[in-house]
């Protein structure tokens, strides 16, 4: 009978990991755990102490610091696989899991399923011929060497990538390998795992190649299984049920998904919400149950697509409000302040708040830490805010209960200005034209990564004319767009001229506008 060795990669929530290990080993299966070395020693010790008396749990001998898209994720997997092979000689299958996964079938069913399906379960599609990669880098993941983590060392990552492209430093893909790509969640037979480990002992060139590819957890096992195992012995799918939204984000499952999950033709599901305590309790109890019959309907993905597309009023899958209408409403006014010197715009915004009742938001589409009210999570990251611009504004208008809203935007983001000016809402644009000293431009070059703190002064000085021209060009594009509600403030203008621009922009009296501009240091650097 099948006996599963679970390969668990995790990095948080020690109590949940202990519960997961105890649930999955209670039916005679076993588990090898790799706990991210970036996590605290105290958390790791807590897990080890809680599971030290469980003979069906082992820990990877070498913990590595894992990073998204990096080789470290594959190395962590290999470390856990090796300890599982050595510690559990009776294990027949090795099943890759994360801390967000839970069984949606009983152990009895899982063993029966694997006994009656003598094959490896792994999603693997041709890297070049398939459409698995939707956007972004594709071939360049492989033919260039990626030494740095794209998320934590983005400047070094893209600098290294650009240099290799400039100098044509391409490399060859191992000639005998057909590169495959797919989900990292798989279940492989013992013979397959042992063949992979033996292969890697002989082919250190393959390890060298994948260790400098980008996002190798989507290609490494997928490629090696196809290279070593006959096609007819591979089920080209993951045994773990997972879905992605139309924005490429993993769909999270909640308490009311229990019945739907049990009907899917999968053994596990990812990802279970940390707050879905009832769902976790029910699935945890399910795994050790016996005699449960599962009616496989496998409608999960189609149901999700239908409900998110159609919408149900008042339900969790209700129509997304930014799809209900593509306008903010003609009764609303969007007041955009376009200023390259963010501190100048922020000072002006502070004065507008003080002298008027118009709510103001600073650079919410430019600055990750822009102060925002709680909008239910859509405001949590710059990526989310940028993806759902009009949705964010609708929520801000509703939150403040106002018909006017002031926003700051960088002049480089002409697309944002154009987007809101195309809305039925009444949009006004106030451009603030500042003077730029050489010292300011040198500091700007360092802030945006065009120069480092240790770059020679003469090297940075050569950037100044180009930067000055670039900023002037941004301003020309805004003026050339011909926005109907356009106003202009200049650092060199008189207070009366700038006051008139503020009065027109905000729709307030000249007296209020002059109060807004009473700061003597508005343009100071």
Short mmCIF file of C-alpha atoms in Angstrom, two decimals:
data_model
loop_
_atom_site.label_atom_id
_atom_site.label_comp_id
_atom_site.label_asym_id
_atom_site.label_seq_id
_atom_site.Cartn_x
_atom_site.Cartn_y
_atom_site.Cartn_z
CA UNK A 1 0.00 0.00 0.00
CA UNK A 2 1.13 3.56 -0.71
CA UNK A 3 2.92 5.39 2.05
CA UNK A 4 3.43 9.10 1.52
CA UNK A 5 6.44 11.15 2.60
CA UNK A 6 5.27 14.74 2.64
CA UNK A 7 7.89 17.34 1.71
CA UNK A 8 6.87 20.45 3.62
CA UNK A 9 8.40 23.84 2.83
CA UNK A 10 7.33 26.44 5.38
CA UNK A 11 8.48 29.69 6.95
CA UNK A 12 5.88 30.85 9.50
CA UNK A 13 3.17 29.92 12.01
CA UNK A 14 4.87 27.15 14.07
CA UNK A 15 1.61 26.05 15.70
CA UNK A 16 -0.06 25.49 12.32
CA UNK A 17 2.97 23.50 11.11
CA UNK A 18 2.87 21.25 14.17
CA UNK A 19 -0.86 20.68 13.70
CA UNK A 20 -0.36 19.92 10.01
CA UNK A 21 2.43 17.43 10.75
CA UNK A 22 0.44 15.65 13.46
CA UNK A 23 -2.65 15.39 11.24
CA UNK A 24 -0.79 14.01 8.21
CA UNK A 25 1.34 11.51 10.13
CA UNK A 26 -1.51 10.17 12.28
CA UNK A 27 -2.56 7.77 9.51
CA UNK A 28 0.91 6.25 9.13
CA UNK A 29 2.36 8.66 6.58
CA UNK A 30 5.52 10.65 7.25
CA UNK A 31 6.91 14.13 6.72
CA UNK A 32 10.22 15.90 6.08
CA UNK A 33 10.17 19.56 7.04
CA UNK A 34 12.31 22.40 5.74
CA UNK A 35 11.76 25.53 7.84
CA UNK A 36 13.14 28.65 6.18
CA UNK A 37 16.43 29.77 7.71
CA UNK A 38 15.19 33.37 7.47
CA UNK A 39 12.66 32.57 10.20
CA UNK A 40 13.60 32.87 13.85
CA UNK A 41 15.52 30.17 15.70
CA UNK A 42 12.89 30.28 18.45
CA UNK A 43 10.12 29.37 15.97
CA UNK A 44 12.19 26.51 14.56
CA UNK A 45 13.03 25.18 18.03
CA UNK A 46 9.35 25.33 18.93
CA UNK A 47 8.48 23.08 15.98
CA UNK A 48 11.29 20.62 16.69
CA UNK A 49 10.46 20.34 20.38
CA UNK A 50 6.76 19.79 19.66
CA UNK A 51 7.49 17.01 17.14
CA UNK A 52 10.61 15.44 18.65
CA UNK A 53 8.74 12.33 19.83
CA UNK A 54 7.03 11.75 16.49
CA UNK A 55 9.04 9.07 14.62
CA UNK A 56 7.31 9.94 11.37
CA UNK A 57 8.70 13.47 11.24
CA UNK A 58 12.21 14.40 10.07
CA UNK A 59 13.88 17.74 9.49
CA UNK A 60 16.12 18.84 6.62
CA UNK A 61 19.72 18.68 7.78
CA UNK A 62 20.65 21.98 6.17
CA UNK A 63 18.26 24.91 6.36
CA UNK A 64 18.65 27.56 3.67
CA UNK A 65 17.35 31.11 3.39
CA UNK A 66 14.63 30.95 0.78
CA UNK A 67 13.78 33.72 -1.65
CA UNK A 68 10.97 33.94 -4.18
CA UNK A 69 12.13 33.05 -7.69
CA UNK A 70 15.54 31.89 -6.45
CA UNK A 71 17.43 28.58 -6.51
CA UNK A 72 17.18 28.48 -2.72
CA UNK A 73 13.60 27.15 -2.99
CA UNK A 74 14.79 24.19 -5.07
CA UNK A 75 17.75 23.58 -2.78
CA UNK A 76 15.45 23.59 0.25
CA UNK A 77 13.23 21.04 -1.50
CA UNK A 78 16.21 18.82 -2.34
CA UNK A 79 17.43 18.99 1.26
CA UNK A 80 14.02 17.88 2.54
CA UNK A 81 13.73 15.18 -0.14
CA UNK A 82 17.15 13.75 0.76
CA UNK A 83 16.34 13.44 4.45
CA UNK A 84 12.97 11.85 3.57
CA UNK A 85 14.65 9.27 1.32
CA UNK A 86 17.21 8.43 4.01
CA UNK A 87 14.82 8.41 6.98
CA UNK A 88 11.72 6.77 5.52
CA UNK A 89 12.80 3.74 3.41
CA UNK A 90 9.21 2.48 3.25
CA UNK A 91 7.85 5.67 1.69
CA UNK A 92 6.50 4.98 -1.80
CA UNK A 93 5.54 8.52 -2.79
CA UNK A 94 6.92 11.98 -2.09
CA UNK A 95 4.35 14.78 -2.01
CA UNK A 96 5.37 18.46 -2.13
CA UNK A 97 3.40 20.76 0.22
CA UNK A 98 3.47 24.23 1.71
CA UNK A 99 2.17 25.40 5.05
CA UNK A 100 -0.91 26.79 3.28
CA UNK A 101 -1.95 23.35 1.92
CA UNK A 102 -4.45 20.97 3.50
CA UNK A 103 -5.78 17.53 2.56
CA UNK A 104 -9.24 17.52 1.00
CA UNK A 105 -9.51 13.73 0.98
CA UNK A 106 -8.96 11.04 3.61
CA UNK A 107 -5.64 9.25 3.97
CA UNK A 108 -7.54 6.08 3.00
CA UNK A 109 -8.64 7.69 -0.27
CA UNK A 110 -5.18 9.17 -0.97
CA UNK A 111 -3.52 5.75 -0.54
CA UNK A 112 -6.14 4.08 -2.74
CA UNK A 113 -5.75 6.77 -5.38
CA UNK A 114 -1.96 6.42 -5.57
CA UNK A 115 -2.12 2.62 -5.51
CA UNK A 116 -4.45 2.68 -8.53
CA UNK A 117 -2.53 5.35 -10.45
CA UNK A 118 1.04 4.14 -10.90
CA UNK A 119 2.47 7.35 -12.25
CA UNK A 120 4.06 10.65 -11.30
CA UNK A 121 1.82 13.67 -10.84
CA UNK A 122 3.55 16.83 -11.99
CA UNK A 123 2.47 19.66 -14.25
CA UNK A 124 5.00 20.07 -17.07
CA UNK A 125 4.57 21.97 -20.33
CA UNK A 126 7.13 22.82 -22.97
CA UNK A 127 8.83 26.00 -21.82
CA UNK A 128 8.96 27.62 -25.26
CA UNK A 129 5.92 26.18 -27.04
CA UNK A 130 3.36 26.53 -24.26
CA UNK A 131 1.63 29.69 -23.10
CA UNK A 132 2.24 28.94 -19.43
CA UNK A 133 4.17 32.19 -18.92
CA UNK A 134 1.63 34.95 -19.56
CA UNK A 135 3.75 38.09 -19.20
CA UNK A 136 7.29 39.23 -18.54
CA UNK A 137 10.61 37.51 -19.05
CA UNK A 138 10.55 34.13 -20.81
CA UNK A 139 13.60 32.88 -22.73
CA UNK A 140 15.80 35.29 -20.79
CA UNK A 141 15.03 33.33 -17.60
CA UNK A 142 17.26 30.59 -19.03
CA UNK A 143 19.84 32.05 -21.43
CA UNK A 144 21.18 34.63 -18.95
CA UNK A 145 22.60 33.98 -15.49
CA UNK A 146 20.62 35.38 -12.58
CA UNK A 147 22.78 35.67 -9.48
CA UNK A 148 20.63 38.07 -7.46
CA UNK A 149 17.14 37.90 -5.97
CA UNK A 150 14.74 39.95 -8.08
CA UNK A 151 12.58 40.98 -5.12
CA UNK A 152 15.20 41.79 -2.48
CA UNK A 153 18.05 42.85 -4.79
CA UNK A 154 16.14 44.27 -7.73
CA UNK A 155 18.76 46.89 -8.63
CA UNK A 156 21.54 44.29 -8.81
CA UNK A 157 19.24 41.78 -10.53
CA UNK A 158 18.34 44.10 -13.40
CA UNK A 159 21.80 45.65 -13.62
CA UNK A 160 23.36 42.21 -14.04
CA UNK A 161 20.67 41.22 -16.53
CA UNK A 162 21.16 44.42 -18.57
CA UNK A 163 24.93 44.04 -18.68
CA UNK A 164 24.65 40.48 -19.94
CA UNK A 165 22.23 41.56 -22.65
CA UNK A 166 24.43 44.48 -23.66
CA UNK A 167 27.54 42.35 -24.03
CA UNK A 168 25.78 39.32 -25.47
CA UNK A 169 26.71 37.03 -22.59
CA UNK A 170 24.20 34.33 -23.45
CA UNK A 171 24.67 30.75 -22.35
CA UNK A 172 23.59 27.45 -23.82
CA UNK A 173 20.81 25.35 -22.35
CA UNK A 174 22.03 21.78 -21.63
CA UNK A 175 21.70 20.14 -25.04
CA UNK A 176 20.02 16.94 -23.86
CA UNK A 177 17.30 18.67 -21.81
CA UNK A 178 13.89 19.78 -23.03
CA UNK A 179 13.04 22.57 -20.59
CA UNK A 180 9.57 22.17 -19.11
CA UNK A 181 7.54 24.47 -16.89
CA UNK A 182 4.64 24.06 -14.49
CA UNK A 183 3.40 24.26 -10.93
CA UNK A 184 5.86 23.39 -8.17
CA UNK A 185 3.30 21.23 -6.30
CA UNK A 186 3.86 17.59 -7.30
CA UNK A 187 3.70 13.98 -6.09
CA UNK A 188 6.48 11.69 -7.35
CA UNK A 189 7.11 7.98 -6.89
CA UNK A 190 10.12 6.81 -4.92
CA UNK A 191 11.81 5.41 -8.03
CA UNK A 192 11.51 8.80 -9.72
CA UNK A 193 12.94 10.66 -6.74
CA UNK A 194 15.88 8.26 -6.52
CA UNK A 195 16.54 8.61 -10.25
CA UNK A 196 16.58 12.41 -9.89
CA UNK A 197 19.05 12.27 -6.98
CA UNK A 198 21.31 9.84 -8.86
CA UNK A 199 21.14 12.01 -11.97
CA UNK A 200 22.18 15.10 -10.02
CA UNK A 201 25.17 13.26 -8.56
CA UNK A 202 26.45 12.74 -12.11
CA UNK A 203 25.29 15.95 -13.74
CA UNK A 204 26.63 18.85 -11.71
CA UNK A 205 26.34 20.95 -14.89
CA UNK A 206 22.56 20.71 -14.60
CA UNK A 207 22.66 22.03 -11.04
CA UNK A 208 24.95 24.87 -12.14
CA UNK A 209 22.54 25.75 -14.94
CA UNK A 210 19.35 25.78 -12.87
CA UNK A 211 20.99 27.47 -9.88
CA UNK A 212 21.32 30.65 -11.96
CA UNK A 213 18.01 30.51 -13.81
CA UNK A 214 15.15 32.71 -12.70
CA UNK A 215 12.23 31.01 -10.89
CA UNK A 216 13.77 27.51 -11.15
CA UNK A 217 11.08 25.94 -8.90
CA UNK A 218 8.79 26.16 -11.96
CA UNK A 219 11.27 24.35 -14.25
CA UNK A 220 13.71 22.13 -12.31
CA UNK A 221 11.68 19.07 -11.27
CA UNK A 222 9.34 19.55 -14.22
CA UNK A 223 12.27 19.21 -16.64
CA UNK A 224 14.05 16.35 -14.87
CA UNK A 225 10.95 14.19 -14.50
CA UNK A 226 10.21 14.51 -18.21
CA UNK A 227 13.87 13.77 -18.99
CA UNK A 228 14.05 10.62 -16.86
CA UNK A 229 10.54 9.14 -16.91
CA UNK A 230 8.55 7.86 -19.92
CA UNK A 231 5.73 10.19 -20.94
CA UNK A 232 3.04 7.56 -20.37
CA UNK A 233 4.05 7.29 -16.69
CA UNK A 234 3.45 11.00 -16.06
CA UNK A 235 0.10 12.59 -15.24
CA UNK A 236 0.51 16.14 -16.50
CA UNK A 237 -1.20 17.88 -13.61
CA UNK A 238 -0.64 18.80 -10.01
CA UNK A 239 -2.46 16.64 -7.40
CA UNK A 240 -3.05 19.84 -5.41
CA UNK A 241 -6.10 21.95 -6.21
CA UNK A 242 -5.20 25.56 -6.70
CA UNK A 243 -6.72 28.42 -8.65
CA UNK A 244 -5.57 31.85 -9.71
CA UNK A 245 -7.63 35.00 -10.13
CA UNK A 246 -7.65 36.91 -13.41
CA UNK A 247 -4.93 39.09 -11.85
CA UNK A 248 -2.60 36.13 -11.33
CA UNK A 249 -3.08 35.96 -7.56
CA UNK A 250 -3.76 32.64 -5.76
CA UNK A 251 -7.41 32.16 -4.81
CA UNK A 252 -7.85 31.66 -1.06
CA UNK A 253 -10.37 29.18 0.38
CA UNK A 254 -12.62 29.92 3.35
CA UNK A 255 -14.97 28.09 5.72
CA UNK A 256 -17.85 27.84 3.25
CA UNK A 257 -15.68 26.11 0.63
CA UNK A 258 -15.63 22.76 2.46
CA UNK A 259 -18.17 20.89 0.32
CA UNK A 260 -16.81 22.31 -2.91
CA UNK A 261 -13.24 21.28 -2.06
CA UNK A 262 -14.23 17.69 -1.26
CA UNK A 263 -15.80 17.37 -4.71
CA UNK A 264 -12.60 18.23 -6.59
CA UNK A 265 -10.47 15.49 -8.19
CA UNK A 266 -7.43 16.39 -6.08
CA UNK A 267 -5.86 15.21 -2.85
CA UNK A 268 -4.91 18.60 -1.37
CA UNK A 269 -5.91 22.24 -1.78
CA UNK A 270 -3.90 25.45 -1.66
CA UNK A 271 -4.30 28.04 -0.24
CA UNK A 272 -6.38 27.80 2.91
CA UNK A 273 -7.01 31.11 4.66
CA UNK A 274 -5.21 31.38 8.04
CA UNK A 275 -8.50 32.70 9.45
CA UNK A 276 -10.57 29.73 8.16
CA UNK A 277 -10.39 27.90 11.51
CA UNK A 278 -13.58 25.92 10.96
CA UNK A 279 -12.41 24.73 7.53
CA UNK A 280 -9.01 23.74 8.96
CA UNK A 281 -10.62 21.78 11.80
CA UNK A 282 -12.97 19.91 9.48
CA UNK A 283 -10.27 19.07 6.93
CA UNK A 284 -7.89 18.02 9.70
CA UNK A 285 -10.44 15.59 11.11
CA UNK A 286 -11.30 14.34 7.63
CA UNK A 287 -7.82 13.02 6.81
CA UNK A 288 -7.89 10.36 9.55
CA UNK A 289 -11.47 9.28 8.78
CA UNK A 290 -12.37 5.95 7.17
CA UNK A 291 -15.15 4.84 4.85
CA UNK A 292 -15.85 8.29 3.43
CA UNK A 293 -17.18 8.31 -0.13
CA UNK A 294 -16.32 11.27 -2.33
CA UNK A 295 -18.54 12.33 -5.21
CA UNK A 296 -16.12 13.93 -7.63
CA UNK A 297 -17.73 16.80 -9.52
CA UNK A 298 -14.56 18.78 -10.31
CA UNK A 299 -16.53 21.94 -10.97
CA UNK A 300 -14.36 24.24 -8.86
CA UNK A 301 -12.63 26.22 -11.59
CA UNK A 302 -15.69 26.59 -13.80
CA UNK A 303 -17.78 27.61 -10.79
CA UNK A 304 -15.23 30.20 -9.75
CA UNK A 305 -15.05 31.64 -13.28
CA UNK A 306 -18.83 31.81 -13.51
CA UNK A 307 -19.41 33.43 -10.15
CA UNK A 308 -16.64 35.98 -10.42
CA UNK A 309 -17.76 36.86 -13.93
CA UNK A 310 -21.48 37.06 -13.25
CA UNK A 311 -21.59 38.17 -9.64
CA UNK A 312 -24.15 37.60 -6.88
CA UNK A 313 -25.41 40.64 -5.00
CA UNK A 314 -24.54 40.55 -1.31
CA UNK A 315 -22.37 37.42 -1.52
CA UNK A 316 -18.64 36.89 -1.22
CA UNK A 317 -18.43 36.35 -4.96
CA UNK A 318 -20.56 39.38 -5.69
CA UNK A 319 -19.84 41.49 -8.73
CA UNK A 320 -16.71 43.51 -8.19
CA UNK A 321 -17.78 47.10 -7.85
CA UNK A 322 -15.17 48.40 -10.28
CA UNK A 323 -16.85 46.22 -12.91
CA UNK A 324 -20.35 47.53 -12.14
CA UNK A 325 -19.47 50.80 -13.85
CA UNK A 326 -16.38 52.20 -15.47
CA UNK A 327 -16.81 55.75 -14.22
CA UNK A 328 -16.46 57.56 -10.91
CA UNK A 329 -19.57 59.59 -11.63
CA UNK A 330 -20.11 62.98 -13.24
CA UNK A 331 -20.96 64.53 -9.87
CA UNK A 332 -17.42 64.05 -8.56
CA UNK A 333 -14.28 66.15 -9.03
CA UNK A 334 -10.76 64.70 -9.17
CA UNK A 335 -8.11 67.32 -8.44
CA UNK A 336 -4.66 66.10 -9.56
CA UNK A 337 -1.50 67.86 -8.41
CA UNK A 338 1.41 66.95 -10.71
CA UNK A 339 4.73 67.83 -9.12
CA UNK A 340 8.16 66.23 -9.44
CA UNK A 341 9.29 67.59 -6.07
CA UNK A 342 7.11 65.49 -3.82
CA UNK A 343 7.90 67.51 -0.70
CA UNK A 344 6.53 70.66 -2.38
CA UNK A 345 3.25 68.95 -3.30
CA UNK A 346 2.94 67.48 0.21
CA UNK A 347 3.37 70.92 1.78
CA UNK A 348 0.68 72.29 -0.51
CA UNK A 349 -1.62 69.38 0.34
CA UNK A 350 -1.11 70.04 4.06
CA UNK A 351 -2.18 73.65 3.51
CA UNK A 352 -5.22 72.62 1.49
CA UNK A 353 -6.31 70.32 4.32
CA UNK A 354 -5.83 73.14 6.85
CA UNK A 355 -7.66 75.85 4.91
CA UNK A 356 -10.43 73.89 3.16
CA UNK A 357 -12.63 70.85 3.77
CA UNK A 358 -11.39 69.07 0.66
CA UNK A 359 -9.85 65.66 1.51
CA UNK A 360 -6.35 65.10 0.16
CA UNK A 361 -4.26 62.02 -0.53
CA UNK A 362 -0.57 62.17 -1.28
CA UNK A 363 1.29 60.04 -3.86
CA UNK A 364 -0.86 56.91 -3.48
CA UNK A 365 0.11 55.56 -6.94
CA UNK A 366 3.81 56.35 -6.49
CA UNK A 367 4.66 55.85 -2.83
CA UNK A 368 4.28 52.45 -1.14
CA UNK A 369 3.81 54.00 2.30
CA UNK A 370 1.31 56.70 1.32
CA UNK A 371 -0.99 57.31 4.33
CA UNK A 372 -4.42 55.89 3.51
CA UNK A 373 -7.56 54.92 5.42
CA UNK A 374 -8.50 51.25 5.74
CA UNK A 375 -10.15 50.25 2.46
CA UNK A 376 -10.51 46.53 3.11
CA UNK A 377 -7.08 45.53 1.88
CA UNK A 378 -7.12 46.97 -1.63
CA UNK A 379 -4.91 49.78 -0.37
CA UNK A 380 -2.36 47.38 1.14
CA UNK A 381 0.24 47.50 -1.63
CA UNK A 382 1.26 49.88 -4.38
CA UNK A 383 0.68 47.08 -6.90
CA UNK A 384 -2.95 46.62 -5.84
CA UNK A 385 -3.65 50.36 -5.82
CA UNK A 386 -2.15 50.80 -9.28
CA UNK A 387 -4.05 47.83 -10.69
CA UNK A 388 -7.41 49.06 -9.36
CA UNK A 389 -7.01 52.83 -9.67
CA UNK A 390 -10.65 53.76 -10.16
CA UNK A 391 -11.77 51.26 -7.54
CA UNK A 392 -9.48 52.89 -4.99
CA UNK A 393 -10.80 56.34 -5.84
CA UNK A 394 -14.43 55.21 -5.58
CA UNK A 395 -13.69 53.86 -2.11
CA UNK A 396 -11.88 57.05 -1.09
CA UNK A 397 -14.79 59.21 -2.25
CA UNK A 398 -17.18 56.98 -0.28
CA UNK A 399 -14.90 56.97 2.78
CA UNK A 400 -14.66 60.76 2.95
CA UNK A 401 -18.25 61.34 1.84
CA UNK A 402 -16.97 64.13 -0.38
CA UNK A 403 -17.54 65.21 -3.97
CA UNK A 404 -13.97 66.53 -4.35
CA UNK A 405 -10.70 64.73 -3.80
CA UNK A 406 -7.14 66.03 -4.18
CA UNK A 407 -4.47 63.55 -5.33
CA UNK A 408 -0.76 63.97 -5.88
CA UNK A 409 0.81 62.29 -8.91
CA UNK A 410 4.32 62.25 -10.33
CA UNK A 411 4.52 64.03 -13.72
CA UNK A 412 6.12 60.89 -15.16
CA UNK A 413 2.76 59.11 -14.78
CA UNK A 414 1.00 60.74 -17.70
CA UNK A 415 -1.08 57.56 -18.15
CA UNK A 416 -2.64 58.05 -14.70
CA UNK A 417 -3.55 61.65 -15.50
CA UNK A 418 -4.98 60.65 -18.87
CA UNK A 419 -6.97 57.81 -17.29
CA UNK A 420 -8.75 60.08 -14.83
CA UNK A 421 -9.21 62.85 -17.38
CA UNK A 422 -11.01 60.33 -19.59
CA UNK A 423 -13.49 59.56 -16.79
CA UNK A 424 -16.94 61.14 -16.64
CA UNK A 425 -15.88 62.75 -13.37
CA UNK A 426 -14.75 66.37 -13.65
CA UNK A 427 -10.95 66.31 -13.54
CA UNK A 428 -8.65 69.28 -12.91
CA UNK A 429 -4.87 69.17 -13.22
CA UNK A 430 -2.55 71.54 -11.37
CA UNK A 431 1.04 71.30 -12.56
CA UNK A 432 3.65 72.74 -10.21
CA UNK A 433 6.74 73.85 -12.10
CA UNK A 434 9.77 73.92 -9.82
CA UNK A 435 13.32 75.11 -10.31
CA UNK A 436 15.94 72.35 -10.21
CA UNK A 437 19.43 73.09 -8.96
CA UNK A 438 22.34 70.87 -9.96
CA UNK A 439 22.54 69.58 -6.38
CA UNK A 440 18.87 68.60 -6.45
CA UNK A 441 19.28 66.75 -9.76
CA UNK A 442 22.34 64.90 -8.44
CA UNK A 443 20.35 63.87 -5.38
CA UNK A 444 17.46 62.82 -7.63
CA UNK A 445 19.82 60.64 -9.67
CA UNK A 446 20.85 58.85 -6.50
CA UNK A 447 17.28 58.50 -5.24
CA UNK A 448 16.07 56.79 -8.42
CA UNK A 449 19.10 54.53 -8.68
CA UNK A 450 20.83 56.24 -11.61
CA UNK A 451 23.85 56.79 -9.39
CA UNK A 452 25.11 55.33 -6.14
CA UNK A 453 26.30 57.09 -3.02
CA UNK A 454 29.89 56.26 -3.98
CA UNK A 455 29.64 57.20 -7.65
CA UNK A 456 32.36 59.74 -8.65
CA UNK A 457 31.08 63.32 -8.61
CA UNK A 458 32.17 63.96 -12.19
CA UNK A 459 30.25 60.89 -13.36
CA UNK A 460 27.05 61.99 -11.65
CA UNK A 461 27.51 65.55 -12.92
CA UNK A 462 27.30 64.27 -16.49
CA UNK A 463 23.75 63.10 -15.79
CA UNK A 464 22.51 66.57 -14.81
CA UNK A 465 21.76 67.95 -18.31
CA UNK A 466 20.00 64.74 -19.33
CA UNK A 467 17.89 64.75 -16.17
CA UNK A 468 16.99 68.40 -16.63
CA UNK A 469 15.85 67.69 -20.18
CA UNK A 470 13.90 64.61 -19.04
CA UNK A 471 11.97 66.61 -16.43
CA UNK A 472 11.26 69.36 -18.96
CA UNK A 473 9.98 66.74 -21.41
CA UNK A 474 7.56 65.33 -18.79
CA UNK A 475 6.15 68.82 -18.34
CA UNK A 476 5.84 69.31 -22.10
CA UNK A 477 3.86 66.08 -22.43
CA UNK A 478 1.37 67.18 -19.76
CA UNK A 479 0.84 70.58 -21.37
CA UNK A 480 0.69 69.06 -24.83
CA UNK A 481 -2.07 66.66 -23.78
CA UNK A 482 -4.50 69.59 -23.79
CA UNK A 483 -6.36 68.76 -20.58
CA UNK A 484 -9.40 71.03 -20.31
CA UNK A 485 -9.04 71.59 -16.55
CA UNK A 486 -5.33 72.46 -16.61
CA UNK A 487 -3.74 75.08 -14.31
CA UNK A 488 -0.09 75.96 -13.74
CA UNK A 489 1.86 77.12 -10.69
CA UNK A 490 5.47 78.21 -11.06
CA UNK A 491 8.11 78.70 -8.44
CA UNK A 492 9.10 81.90 -10.28
CA UNK A 493 5.54 83.31 -10.37
CA UNK A 494 4.23 85.91 -7.96
CA UNK A 495 1.98 84.82 -5.11
CA UNK A 496 -0.94 86.54 -6.83
CA UNK A 497 -0.41 84.52 -10.01
CA UNK A 498 -0.09 81.25 -8.10
CA UNK A 499 -3.08 82.19 -5.93
CA UNK A 500 -5.22 82.59 -9.02
CA UNK A 501 -4.11 79.14 -10.24
CA UNK A 502 -4.99 77.57 -6.85
CA UNK A 503 -8.40 79.30 -6.78
CA UNK A 504 -9.21 77.99 -10.26
CA UNK A 505 -7.93 74.49 -9.47
CA UNK A 506 -9.76 74.05 -6.15
CA UNK A 507 -12.83 76.10 -7.04
CA UNK A 508 -12.38 78.30 -3.94
CA UNK A 509 -12.27 82.04 -3.31
CA UNK A 510 -9.12 84.07 -3.87
CA UNK A 511 -8.99 84.65 -0.12
CA UNK A 512 -8.89 80.90 0.61
CA UNK A 513 -6.36 80.37 -2.16
CA UNK A 514 -4.07 83.02 -0.65
CA UNK A 515 -4.40 81.33 2.75
CA UNK A 516 -3.30 78.04 1.17
CA UNK A 517 -0.21 79.79 -0.25
CA UNK A 518 0.83 81.62 2.88
CA UNK A 519 3.83 79.31 3.42
CA UNK A 520 7.07 81.18 2.73
CA UNK A 521 9.03 77.93 2.38
CA UNK A 522 6.66 76.09 0.00
CA UNK A 523 9.35 75.64 -2.66
CA UNK A 524 12.34 75.30 -0.32
CA UNK A 525 14.56 72.23 -0.79
#
